Coordinates of C-alpha atoms and ligand atoms in Angstrom, one line a residue:
M669 CA 102.1 97.9 108.4
C670 CA 104.3 96.0 105.7
G671 CA 103.1 93.0 104.1
I672 CA 104.7 89.6 104.2
F673 CA 104.4 87.0 101.5
G674 CA 106.2 83.8 101.1
C675 CA 105.9 80.5 99.1
Y676 CA 107.3 76.9 99.9
S677 CA 106.9 74.0 97.6
K678 CA 108.4 70.6 97.5
Q679 CA 108.9 70.6 93.8
P680 CA 110.7 73.6 92.2
Q681 CA 107.9 76.2 90.6
N682 CA 107.6 79.5 89.3
L683 CA 107.4 80.9 93.2
I684 CA 108.5 84.4 92.3
K685 CA 105.5 85.2 90.0
Q686 CA 103.4 83.7 92.9
T687 CA 105.1 86.0 95.5
L688 CA 104.9 89.0 93.1
Q689 CA 101.1 88.4 93.0
G690 CA 100.7 88.0 96.5
L691 CA 102.6 91.2 97.4
K692 CA 100.6 93.3 94.8
I693 CA 97.5 92.3 97.0
L694 CA 99.2 93.3 100.0
E695 CA 100.6 96.5 98.7
Y696 CA 97.9 98.2 100.9
R697 CA 100.0 97.5 103.8
G698 CA 102.8 99.7 102.4
Y699 CA 104.3 100.9 99.2
D700 CA 107.3 102.6 99.5
S701 CA 109.7 99.6 98.8
A702 CA 109.7 96.2 98.3
G703 CA 112.0 93.2 97.8
I704 CA 112.3 89.1 97.5
A705 CA 114.5 86.4 98.5
Y706 CA 114.6 83.0 96.8
R707 CA 116.8 80.1 97.2
Q708 CA 119.0 78.6 94.1
Q709 CA 121.7 76.3 93.9
N710 CA 122.2 76.8 97.9
Q711 CA 122.4 80.3 97.3
L712 CA 119.9 83.2 98.6
K713 CA 119.2 85.7 95.7
V714 CA 118.1 89.0 96.9
I715 CA 116.2 91.8 94.8
K716 CA 114.9 94.9 96.0
A717 CA 113.4 98.1 94.7
V718 CA 112.3 101.4 95.8
G719 CA 108.7 102.0 94.9
D720 CA 105.5 100.1 94.8
I721 CA 105.4 96.4 93.6
S722 CA 105.3 97.4 89.8
Q723 CA 109.0 98.7 90.4
L724 CA 110.0 95.6 91.9
S725 CA 108.6 93.4 89.0
H726 CA 110.4 95.5 86.8
A727 CA 113.8 94.8 88.7
V728 CA 113.0 90.9 88.8
K729 CA 114.4 90.1 85.3
T730 CA 114.2 86.2 85.4
H731 CA 111.8 83.9 87.0
P732 CA 113.7 80.7 87.8
T733 CA 112.0 77.9 89.3
T734 CA 112.5 77.5 93.0
T735 CA 111.1 75.8 96.0
I736 CA 111.4 79.0 98.5
C737 CA 110.5 82.6 97.8
I738 CA 109.9 85.4 100.4
G739 CA 108.8 88.8 99.8
H740 CA 107.8 92.2 101.7
T741 CA 106.0 95.4 101.0
R742 CA 107.5 98.3 103.2
W743 CA 106.2 101.1 105.2
A744 CA 109.2 102.8 106.3
T745 CA 109.4 103.0 110.3
N746 CA 113.3 102.9 111.0
G747 CA 115.4 104.0 108.4
A748 CA 114.8 106.1 105.1
V749 CA 113.2 104.5 102.1
K750 CA 116.3 103.2 100.3
V751 CA 117.2 100.0 98.5
E752 CA 119.5 98.9 101.4
N753 CA 116.7 99.4 104.1
S754 CA 114.3 97.7 102.3
H755 CA 113.6 93.8 103.2
P756 CA 114.7 91.0 102.8
H757 CA 117.6 91.7 105.4
L758 CA 120.7 89.2 105.4
S759 CA 122.3 88.0 108.4
K760 CA 126.3 89.1 108.2
D761 CA 127.4 85.9 107.0
G762 CA 124.5 85.8 104.3
T763 CA 122.9 82.6 105.2
I764 CA 119.7 83.9 106.4
A765 CA 117.2 86.1 104.9
V766 CA 114.3 87.7 106.7
V767 CA 111.2 89.9 105.9
H768 CA 109.4 91.4 108.8
N769 CA 106.5 93.3 109.9
G770 CA 106.4 95.1 113.5
I771 CA 108.9 96.8 115.6
I772 CA 112.0 95.2 117.6
E773 CA 111.7 97.4 121.0
N774 CA 115.1 96.2 122.3
Y775 CA 116.9 97.0 118.9
N776 CA 119.7 98.8 121.1
E777 CA 120.2 95.8 123.2
C778 CA 120.3 93.4 120.1
C779 CA 123.0 95.6 118.4
N780 CA 125.0 95.6 121.6
K781 CA 124.7 91.9 121.9
L782 CA 125.7 91.4 118.5
K783 CA 128.8 93.6 118.8
T784 CA 130.2 91.5 121.3
L785 CA 130.0 88.5 118.8
G786 CA 131.8 90.7 116.1
I787 CA 128.7 91.8 114.1
K788 CA 128.2 95.4 113.1
L789 CA 124.9 96.0 111.2
K790 CA 124.9 97.5 108.1
T791 CA 121.6 99.6 108.2
P792 CA 119.7 101.4 110.9
V793 CA 116.7 99.1 110.2
D794 CA 115.5 97.0 113.4
T795 CA 114.7 94.0 111.2
E796 CA 118.6 93.2 110.3
V797 CA 118.9 92.1 114.2
I798 CA 116.7 89.0 113.5
P799 CA 118.6 87.1 110.8
N800 CA 121.7 87.6 112.9
I801 CA 120.1 86.7 116.2
L802 CA 118.9 83.5 114.2
C803 CA 122.5 82.8 113.0
Y804 CA 123.4 82.8 116.8
L805 CA 120.8 80.8 117.8
C806 CA 121.6 78.3 115.2
H807 CA 119.5 74.9 116.4
N808 CA 117.5 76.9 119.0
K809 CA 115.6 79.3 116.9
H810 CA 112.4 78.5 118.5
N811 CA 113.9 80.4 121.6
I812 CA 113.7 83.6 119.6
H813 CA 111.1 85.4 121.3
D814 CA 113.5 85.1 124.5
Y815 CA 115.9 87.6 122.8
L816 CA 113.3 90.2 121.0
K817 CA 110.9 92.3 122.7
G818 CA 108.0 94.2 120.7
Q819 CA 105.2 93.1 118.4
Y820 CA 106.4 91.5 115.4
V821 CA 105.8 88.6 112.6
F822 CA 108.6 87.6 110.4
C823 CA 109.6 84.9 108.0
A824 CA 113.1 83.5 107.3
A825 CA 114.8 81.8 104.7
E826 CA 118.3 80.0 104.8
K827 CA 120.8 79.2 102.3
H828 CA 121.7 75.8 103.4
K829 CA 118.4 74.3 104.2
D830 CA 115.3 73.9 102.3
S831 CA 112.8 75.1 104.9
L832 CA 111.0 78.4 106.2
F833 CA 111.2 79.7 110.0
L834 CA 108.4 82.0 110.9
A835 CA 107.7 83.6 114.3
K836 CA 105.0 85.9 115.9
K837 CA 104.9 87.8 119.1
G838 CA 101.8 90.0 119.6
S839 CA 98.8 90.6 117.6
L840 CA 99.9 91.3 113.9
P841 CA 98.6 89.0 111.5
L842 CA 100.5 86.2 109.9
Y843 CA 98.7 83.0 108.1
I844 CA 99.8 79.9 106.5
G845 CA 97.9 78.4 104.0
R846 CA 98.2 75.1 101.7
D847 CA 96.6 73.9 98.6
N848 CA 96.2 70.2 97.2
Q849 CA 99.5 70.3 95.6
Q850 CA 100.8 71.0 98.8
T851 CA 102.5 74.3 98.2
I852 CA 102.5 76.5 101.3
Y853 CA 101.9 80.2 101.3
I854 CA 102.5 82.6 104.3
T855 CA 100.8 85.8 104.2
S856 CA 100.1 88.8 106.3
D857 CA 96.5 88.8 105.0
T858 CA 94.3 86.0 103.6
L859 CA 93.1 88.3 100.6
A860 CA 96.5 87.5 99.3
L861 CA 96.2 83.6 99.4
P862 CA 95.5 82.2 95.7
R863 CA 92.1 80.4 95.2
T864 CA 93.5 77.1 95.1
V865 CA 94.4 77.4 98.9
N866 CA 91.6 75.3 101.0
E867 CA 93.2 75.2 104.4
I868 CA 94.9 77.8 106.7
I869 CA 96.5 78.0 110.0
T870 CA 96.5 81.2 112.1
M871 CA 99.9 82.1 113.8
E872 CA 99.1 82.9 117.4
D873 CA 101.0 84.9 120.1
L874 CA 104.5 83.6 120.8
D875 CA 104.2 80.9 118.0
S876 CA 107.0 79.8 115.9
C877 CA 107.2 77.2 113.2
E878 CA 109.4 75.6 110.9
I879 CA 108.2 74.5 107.4
T880 CA 110.1 71.5 105.9
N881 CA 109.5 69.2 103.2
T882 CA 108.4 66.5 105.5
K883 CA 106.4 68.3 108.1
I884 CA 105.4 71.8 109.6
F885 CA 106.7 72.0 113.4
F886 CA 104.8 74.3 115.3
Y887 CA 106.2 75.7 118.8
N888 CA 104.6 78.4 121.4
Q889 CA 107.1 79.8 123.9
G890 CA 109.7 77.3 122.5
H891 CA 107.6 74.2 123.5
P892 CA 106.3 72.0 120.6
V893 CA 102.5 72.2 120.2
I894 CA 100.3 70.8 117.6
K895 CA 97.9 73.0 115.4
T896 CA 95.1 72.0 113.2
W897 CA 94.2 73.3 109.6
Q898 CA 91.1 75.0 109.2
P899 CA 89.1 74.8 105.9
F900 CA 89.3 78.0 103.8
S901 CA 88.0 79.3 100.7
Q902 CA 89.3 82.5 99.0
S903 CA 86.1 84.6 98.4
Y904 CA 88.1 87.6 97.5
L905 CA 88.4 88.2 93.7
P906 CA 91.3 90.6 93.1
S907 CA 89.6 93.4 91.9
N908 CA 90.4 96.0 89.3
V909 CA 89.1 99.8 89.0
N910 CA 86.2 98.6 86.8
G911 CA 86.1 101.5 84.4
F912 CA 86.7 104.1 87.4
S913 CA 89.9 106.3 87.4
T914 CA 91.1 104.8 90.7
Y915 CA 90.1 102.4 93.6
M916 CA 88.9 105.6 95.6
E917 CA 86.2 106.7 92.9
K918 CA 85.2 103.1 92.4
E919 CA 84.8 102.9 96.4
I920 CA 82.9 106.0 96.6
N921 CA 80.4 105.1 93.6
E922 CA 79.8 101.7 95.7
I923 CA 78.4 103.8 98.5
P924 CA 74.6 103.6 97.5
D925 CA 74.8 99.7 97.1
I926 CA 76.4 99.3 100.5
L927 CA 73.9 101.2 102.4
K928 CA 71.4 99.3 100.5
R929 CA 73.1 95.9 101.7
I930 CA 73.4 97.2 104.9
T931 CA 69.9 98.4 105.3
T932 CA 68.6 94.9 103.9
S933 CA 70.9 92.7 106.0
Y934 CA 70.3 94.9 109.3
Q935 CA 66.5 94.2 109.0
S936 CA 66.6 90.7 108.0
V937 CA 69.9 88.6 108.6
P938 CA 68.8 86.6 111.7
E939 CA 72.3 86.7 113.2
I940 CA 72.7 90.4 112.8
I941 CA 69.2 90.9 114.4
N942 CA 69.9 88.6 117.1
T943 CA 73.3 90.5 118.0
K944 CA 71.6 93.5 117.8
Q945 CA 69.0 92.4 120.4
E946 CA 71.8 91.3 122.6
L947 CA 73.2 94.7 122.4
Q948 CA 70.2 96.7 123.1
Q949 CA 69.9 94.4 126.2
L950 CA 73.4 95.5 127.4
I951 CA 72.7 98.9 126.5
K952 CA 69.8 99.0 128.8
K953 CA 72.0 98.7 131.8
V954 CA 74.7 101.3 131.2
K955 CA 75.3 104.5 132.1
C956 CA 77.9 105.7 129.7
I957 CA 79.1 104.4 125.9
H958 CA 82.8 104.8 125.3
L959 CA 83.8 104.9 121.7
C960 CA 87.1 104.2 120.3
A961 CA 88.8 104.6 117.2
C962 CA 91.5 106.3 114.7
G963 CA 91.1 108.8 112.0
T964 CA 88.2 108.1 109.8
S965 CA 86.8 105.5 112.0
Y966 CA 87.2 108.2 114.7
H967 CA 84.9 110.9 113.0
A968 CA 82.3 107.9 112.7
A969 CA 82.5 107.6 116.4
L970 CA 82.1 111.3 117.1
I971 CA 78.8 111.1 114.9
L972 CA 77.6 108.2 116.7
A973 CA 78.6 109.6 120.2
Y974 CA 76.3 112.6 119.2
I975 CA 73.3 110.6 118.6
I976 CA 73.5 108.4 121.2
E977 CA 73.5 111.3 123.7
R978 CA 70.7 113.1 121.8
D979 CA 68.5 110.1 121.0
L980 CA 69.4 107.6 123.7
H981 CA 70.3 109.9 126.6
I982 CA 73.1 108.2 127.5
R983 CA 76.4 109.6 128.3
A984 CA 78.6 108.9 125.1
I985 CA 82.4 109.6 124.8
A986 CA 84.2 109.2 121.6
H987 CA 88.2 108.7 122.3
I988 CA 90.8 108.7 119.9
S989 CA 92.4 105.3 120.5
S990 CA 95.9 106.5 121.3
E991 CA 94.4 109.1 123.6
L992 CA 92.8 106.7 126.0
T993 CA 95.2 106.0 129.2
D994 CA 94.9 104.0 132.2
H995 CA 93.8 107.2 133.8
T996 CA 90.7 107.7 131.4
L997 CA 87.9 107.6 133.8
I998 CA 85.4 105.0 132.7
H999 CA 82.2 105.5 133.9
E1000 CA 80.6 102.3 134.7
P1001 CA 78.6 100.4 134.0
A1002 CA 79.6 101.1 130.7
I1003 CA 80.1 99.3 127.3
A1004 CA 82.8 100.2 124.6
I1005 CA 82.3 100.4 121.0
V1006 CA 85.5 100.3 118.8
I1007 CA 85.1 101.0 115.0
S1008 CA 87.8 99.8 112.5
Q1009 CA 87.7 99.4 108.9
S1010 CA 90.7 96.9 108.9
G1011 CA 90.2 95.5 112.5
E1012 CA 94.3 95.5 112.8
T1013 CA 94.8 99.1 113.8
A1014 CA 97.7 99.1 116.7
D1015 CA 96.4 101.9 118.7
T1016 CA 92.6 100.7 118.9
L1017 CA 93.9 97.2 120.0
A1018 CA 96.1 98.8 122.6
A1019 CA 92.6 101.0 123.8
M1020 CA 90.8 97.5 124.0
E1021 CA 93.6 96.2 126.3
I1022 CA 93.0 99.3 128.6
L1023 CA 89.1 98.8 128.3
Q1024 CA 89.5 95.3 129.1
K1025 CA 91.2 96.0 132.3
H1026 CA 87.7 97.5 133.2
E1027 CA 86.1 94.0 132.3
I1028 CA 83.3 96.2 130.2
P1029 CA 81.9 94.3 127.0
I1030 CA 83.5 95.8 124.1
I1031 CA 81.5 95.5 120.7
S1032 CA 83.0 96.4 117.3
L1033 CA 81.8 97.7 114.2
C1034 CA 84.4 96.2 111.6
N1035 CA 84.8 95.7 107.9
V1036 CA 86.9 92.7 108.2
T1037 CA 85.3 90.4 110.6
T1038 CA 88.3 87.9 110.5
S1039 CA 90.3 90.4 112.0
T1040 CA 92.3 90.6 115.4
I1041 CA 89.5 93.5 116.6
A1042 CA 86.8 91.2 115.7
K1043 CA 88.2 88.2 117.3
R1044 CA 88.8 90.4 120.7
S1045 CA 85.4 91.8 120.9
Q1046 CA 82.4 90.3 122.6
I1047 CA 80.1 91.3 119.6
T1048 CA 81.4 92.1 116.1
F1049 CA 78.8 94.0 113.9
P1050 CA 80.0 93.8 109.9
L1051 CA 80.2 96.8 108.0
L1052 CA 79.5 94.7 104.8
C1053 CA 81.8 96.8 102.6
G1054 CA 84.1 94.4 101.1
P1055 CA 87.7 94.8 100.7
E1056 CA 88.5 98.8 100.7
I1057 CA 91.6 99.2 98.6
A1058 CA 92.3 103.0 98.5
V1059 CA 94.3 104.2 101.4
A1060 CA 91.6 106.9 102.1
S1061 CA 88.4 105.4 103.6
T1062 CA 85.4 106.6 101.9
K1063 CA 82.7 103.7 101.7
V1064 CA 83.6 102.3 105.2
F1065 CA 83.0 106.0 107.1
C1066 CA 79.3 106.1 105.5
A1067 CA 79.0 102.2 106.4
A1068 CA 79.9 102.5 110.0
V1069 CA 77.7 105.8 110.7
L1070 CA 74.9 103.9 109.3
V1071 CA 75.3 100.6 111.0
G1072 CA 75.6 102.8 114.3
C1073 CA 72.4 104.5 113.4
F1074 CA 70.9 101.0 113.0
L1075 CA 72.1 100.1 116.5
F1076 CA 71.5 103.2 118.3
N1077 CA 68.3 104.5 116.6
H1078 CA 65.3 102.9 115.0
Y1079 CA 64.8 103.4 111.1
D1080 CA 62.0 102.3 109.1
A1081 CA 62.2 100.9 105.5
S1082 CA 61.1 104.1 103.9
T1083 CA 63.5 106.3 105.6
C1084 CA 66.2 104.2 104.6
N1085 CA 65.2 103.9 100.9
N1086 CA 64.6 107.9 100.7
F1087 CA 68.3 108.0 102.1
I1088 CA 69.8 105.6 99.7
K1089 CA 67.8 107.3 96.8
D1090 CA 69.2 110.6 98.0
A1091 CA 72.9 109.0 98.0
T1092 CA 72.4 108.0 94.6
K1093 CA 71.3 111.6 93.4
T1094 CA 74.4 113.1 95.6
L1095 CA 76.9 111.0 93.8
K1096 CA 75.6 112.4 90.4
T1097 CA 75.6 115.9 91.3
A1098 CA 78.4 116.2 93.7
R1099 CA 80.7 118.0 91.3
Q1100 CA 78.2 120.6 90.6
H1101 CA 77.9 121.4 94.2
L1102 CA 81.6 121.4 95.1
P1103 CA 83.5 121.8 92.2
I1104 CA 87.5 122.1 92.3
P1105 CA 88.5 125.7 92.2
R1106 CA 90.2 127.1 89.1
D1107 CA 93.0 128.6 91.2
L1108 CA 94.7 126.6 94.0
P1109 CA 93.8 127.7 97.4
K1110 CA 96.8 128.3 99.9
Q1111 CA 94.9 126.4 102.4
I1112 CA 91.2 125.2 102.9
F1113 CA 88.7 125.5 106.0
I1114 CA 86.1 123.3 106.5
I1115 CA 83.6 124.4 109.0
G1116 CA 80.2 123.4 110.1
K1117 CA 78.3 122.9 113.6
K1118 CA 77.5 119.8 115.5
I1119 CA 77.2 116.9 113.1
N1120 CA 78.4 119.0 110.4
Y1121 CA 81.5 119.7 112.2
F1122 CA 82.2 115.9 112.5
L1123 CA 81.7 115.7 108.8
A1124 CA 84.1 118.8 108.4
L1125 CA 86.8 117.2 110.4
E1126 CA 86.3 113.9 108.0
A1127 CA 86.3 116.0 104.7
A1128 CA 89.7 117.7 105.6
L1129 CA 91.2 114.5 106.5
K1130 CA 90.4 113.3 103.0
I1131 CA 91.7 116.2 101.5
K1132 CA 94.9 116.6 103.3
E1133 CA 95.5 112.9 102.8
V1134 CA 95.6 112.7 99.1
T1135 CA 96.1 116.3 98.0
Y1136 CA 98.8 117.0 100.6
L1137 CA 96.9 120.6 100.9
H1138 CA 96.8 122.1 104.3
C1139 CA 93.3 121.8 105.1
E1140 CA 91.6 122.1 108.6
G1141 CA 88.1 120.9 109.9
Y1142 CA 86.8 123.7 112.5
P1143 CA 83.6 124.4 114.5
A1144 CA 82.0 127.2 112.6
N1145 CA 81.8 129.5 115.7
E1146 CA 85.4 128.8 116.7
L1147 CA 87.0 130.3 113.8
K1148 CA 87.0 133.6 115.3
H1149 CA 88.7 132.6 118.5
G1150 CA 91.9 132.0 116.6
P1151 CA 92.2 130.7 113.2
L1152 CA 90.8 133.4 111.4
S1153 CA 93.9 135.2 111.8
M1154 CA 95.1 132.7 108.8
V1155 CA 92.3 133.5 106.5
D1156 CA 93.3 135.6 103.3
N1157 CA 92.5 135.7 99.8
A1158 CA 94.1 132.4 99.2
T1159 CA 91.9 130.7 101.4
L1160 CA 88.9 128.7 100.3
A1161 CA 86.2 127.6 103.2
I1162 CA 83.9 124.9 102.4
V1163 CA 80.7 125.3 104.8
F1164 CA 78.7 122.7 105.6
G1165 CA 75.0 123.5 106.7
N1166 CA 72.9 126.4 106.7
D1167 CA 73.5 127.9 110.0
A1168 CA 77.3 129.3 109.9
N1169 CA 76.2 132.8 108.3
N1170 CA 78.5 134.8 110.9
A1171 CA 81.5 132.6 110.2
I1172 CA 80.9 132.9 106.3
A1173 CA 80.6 136.8 106.8
E1174 CA 83.8 136.8 108.5
I1175 CA 85.6 134.9 106.1
T1176 CA 84.3 136.7 103.0
A1177 CA 85.3 139.9 104.6
R1178 CA 88.8 138.9 104.8
G1179 CA 88.8 138.1 101.1
G1180 CA 88.2 134.1 101.6
K1181 CA 86.3 132.5 99.0
V1182 CA 83.5 130.4 100.3
I1183 CA 81.3 127.3 99.1
T1184 CA 78.5 126.2 100.9
L1185 CA 77.0 122.7 101.0
P1186 CA 73.5 123.2 102.2
S1187 CA 72.6 120.9 105.1
P1188 CA 69.7 118.2 104.4
P1189 CA 66.3 119.6 105.4
S1190 CA 66.0 117.2 108.5
D1191 CA 68.6 116.4 111.2
N1192 CA 68.3 112.9 110.5
P1193 CA 72.0 111.4 110.7
L1194 CA 71.2 109.1 108.0
L1195 CA 70.7 112.2 105.4
F1196 CA 73.9 113.6 107.1
I1197 CA 76.1 110.9 105.9
N1198 CA 75.3 111.8 102.3
Q1199 CA 77.2 115.1 102.8
I1200 CA 80.4 113.8 102.9
I1201 CA 80.3 112.5 99.5
P1202 CA 80.8 115.7 97.5
A1203 CA 83.8 116.3 99.9
Q1204 CA 85.3 112.8 99.0
I1205 CA 84.7 113.6 95.4
F1206 CA 86.3 117.2 95.8
A1207 CA 89.3 115.4 97.4
L1208 CA 89.7 112.8 94.7
D1209 CA 89.5 115.4 91.9
L1210 CA 91.9 118.0 93.4
A1211 CA 94.3 115.0 94.0
L1212 CA 94.0 113.8 90.3
S1213 CA 94.3 117.4 89.2
L1214 CA 97.6 117.9 90.8
G1215 CA 98.9 114.8 89.6
Y1216 CA 98.9 112.7 92.8
N1217 CA 97.5 109.0 92.8
P1218 CA 94.9 109.1 95.5
D1219 CA 94.7 105.5 96.1
K1220 CA 98.3 105.4 97.4
P1221 CA 99.1 109.1 99.0
R1222 CA 102.4 109.4 100.2
N1223 CA 103.9 108.4 103.6
L1224 CA 100.7 106.4 104.3
A1225 CA 99.3 102.8 104.2
K1226 CA 96.2 101.0 104.5
S1227 CA 96.4 99.0 107.8
V1228 CA 98.2 100.9 110.6
T1229 CA 99.5 98.0 112.7
V1230 CA 102.3 100.1 114.5
L1231 CA 101.9 102.3 117.8
Ligands
F6R133 C1 91.8 108.1 106.7 C2 92.1 106.5 107.1 C3 92.7 106.5 108.4 C4 91.8 105.1 109.0 C5 92.7 105.1 110.4 C6 91.7 103.7 111.1 O1 91.4 107.7 105.3 O2 91.9 105.7 106.3 O3 92.5 107.6 109.1 O4 90.6 105.5 109.2 O5 94.0 104.7 110.2 O6 91.9 102.9 110.3 P1 90.9 101.5 110.8 O7 89.4 102.1 110.5 O8 91.2 100.5 109.8 O9 91.2 101.2 112.2

């Protein structure tokens, strides 16, 4: 996680404002602290603040023109959330400032090496070794990958030099963009590039580069390489909440339109129809489908595995990406389906590496089709949701299930249209069916059977993510095998479906309060997708009533790029 943004210009400009704007868009990658460094009169000025980018903007009192500015928005891994632990980190002599995303795995080894050079680090943050090692390498900075282990991208600015140094090891994203004015931008995500940018270069594994005022020098594993600028046009318009209370509310309300977009595109866009046919040919040859994902995307995988087994009669196993190991039995002939909103989730990328060893085709369902997961898949099916800004995933869950239904099932236009109408109705009536309780429960259980159980898992994740209340999704009949011991009169149970009467009786007998959300009249998975909407709205309303910002839950970030 963490977001990097930087600017380089031949002529002094207000790059600080530009950097703050870029960081604001990257805030989804981490928002516990932020900082910038810029060059002024051969000095590196560093400003940092705890909190999100608005706190940093307050701390930046003046905007002098400059030719170099680098910035960072942090999701803490090593070291507490404190000003001194936030980036940029300076070398001991103060000549190099670094912003970094990733983890330096040989941190201890680096510290020992630096100790022998008389350098004692000031913070427990692994980033701090980078500027010090760069100082040590002096003119041989492109050898940096020989010294650092792990997955990382970083950008370094120097006090005595009008240049920027970049390096990347592993799969974390880093892009360089430029406009007609020859201003250069560095970013963790192309979404943050200004609209004037018309060309980009994607940094690849083991690349490094130095941006100077005459040229950009690229290296790979320490050897010079030539890279070509690729045309780029910014399609993303930094959005606002459009009259809604939060991005989370806005995104839940976008669900019916997204379902319509998917329904139309998956039935009419030739490219999608062709890849769908390609997938269907693959499916004919397989005995097992392995699905891999994390969090909300994993819950979508559980539903899809269920409908693949039920409707296609093919063994389907949903794996939590980080639980897939070299020992996992991959029953071949097989294919793998990975699901990811961001396309950058490190745990899912690691699972893909394991699956690749089996040489089975990997198909992704991905919202960001330019992402690393999409690039590393044989086929990618787009989820067509547009950027999801709120940290808690809502619209993309529904999109992933619907796209899966299109791929593994056959739906006619009228079923889909009814389903979309139903989603619009559900949005309007959600608060009647699932109102937030007057008295705050001590804990919430969400229970259901089969698909309703998978929905219960997703609803519980949403509630705990944004309300910080203890909430658990459970199979209805399993309650009596243990967790019933926790049920008391401060417990709320939300029941998905009409088939959990025994569990309901067991809860009410112990004083628990029960709200039931009836199942749709058919067991069509499309109709089940709409069941999640009231729970998403419930989580949102409860978070707001408790005074929390559901768009930025504590301790979380949108794109989880660490293992
Ligand atoms: C929950 C949530 C996370 C993500 C998970 C996987 O609301 O957003 O659980 O679903 O981190 O992320 P992606 O789908 O980007 O791979």
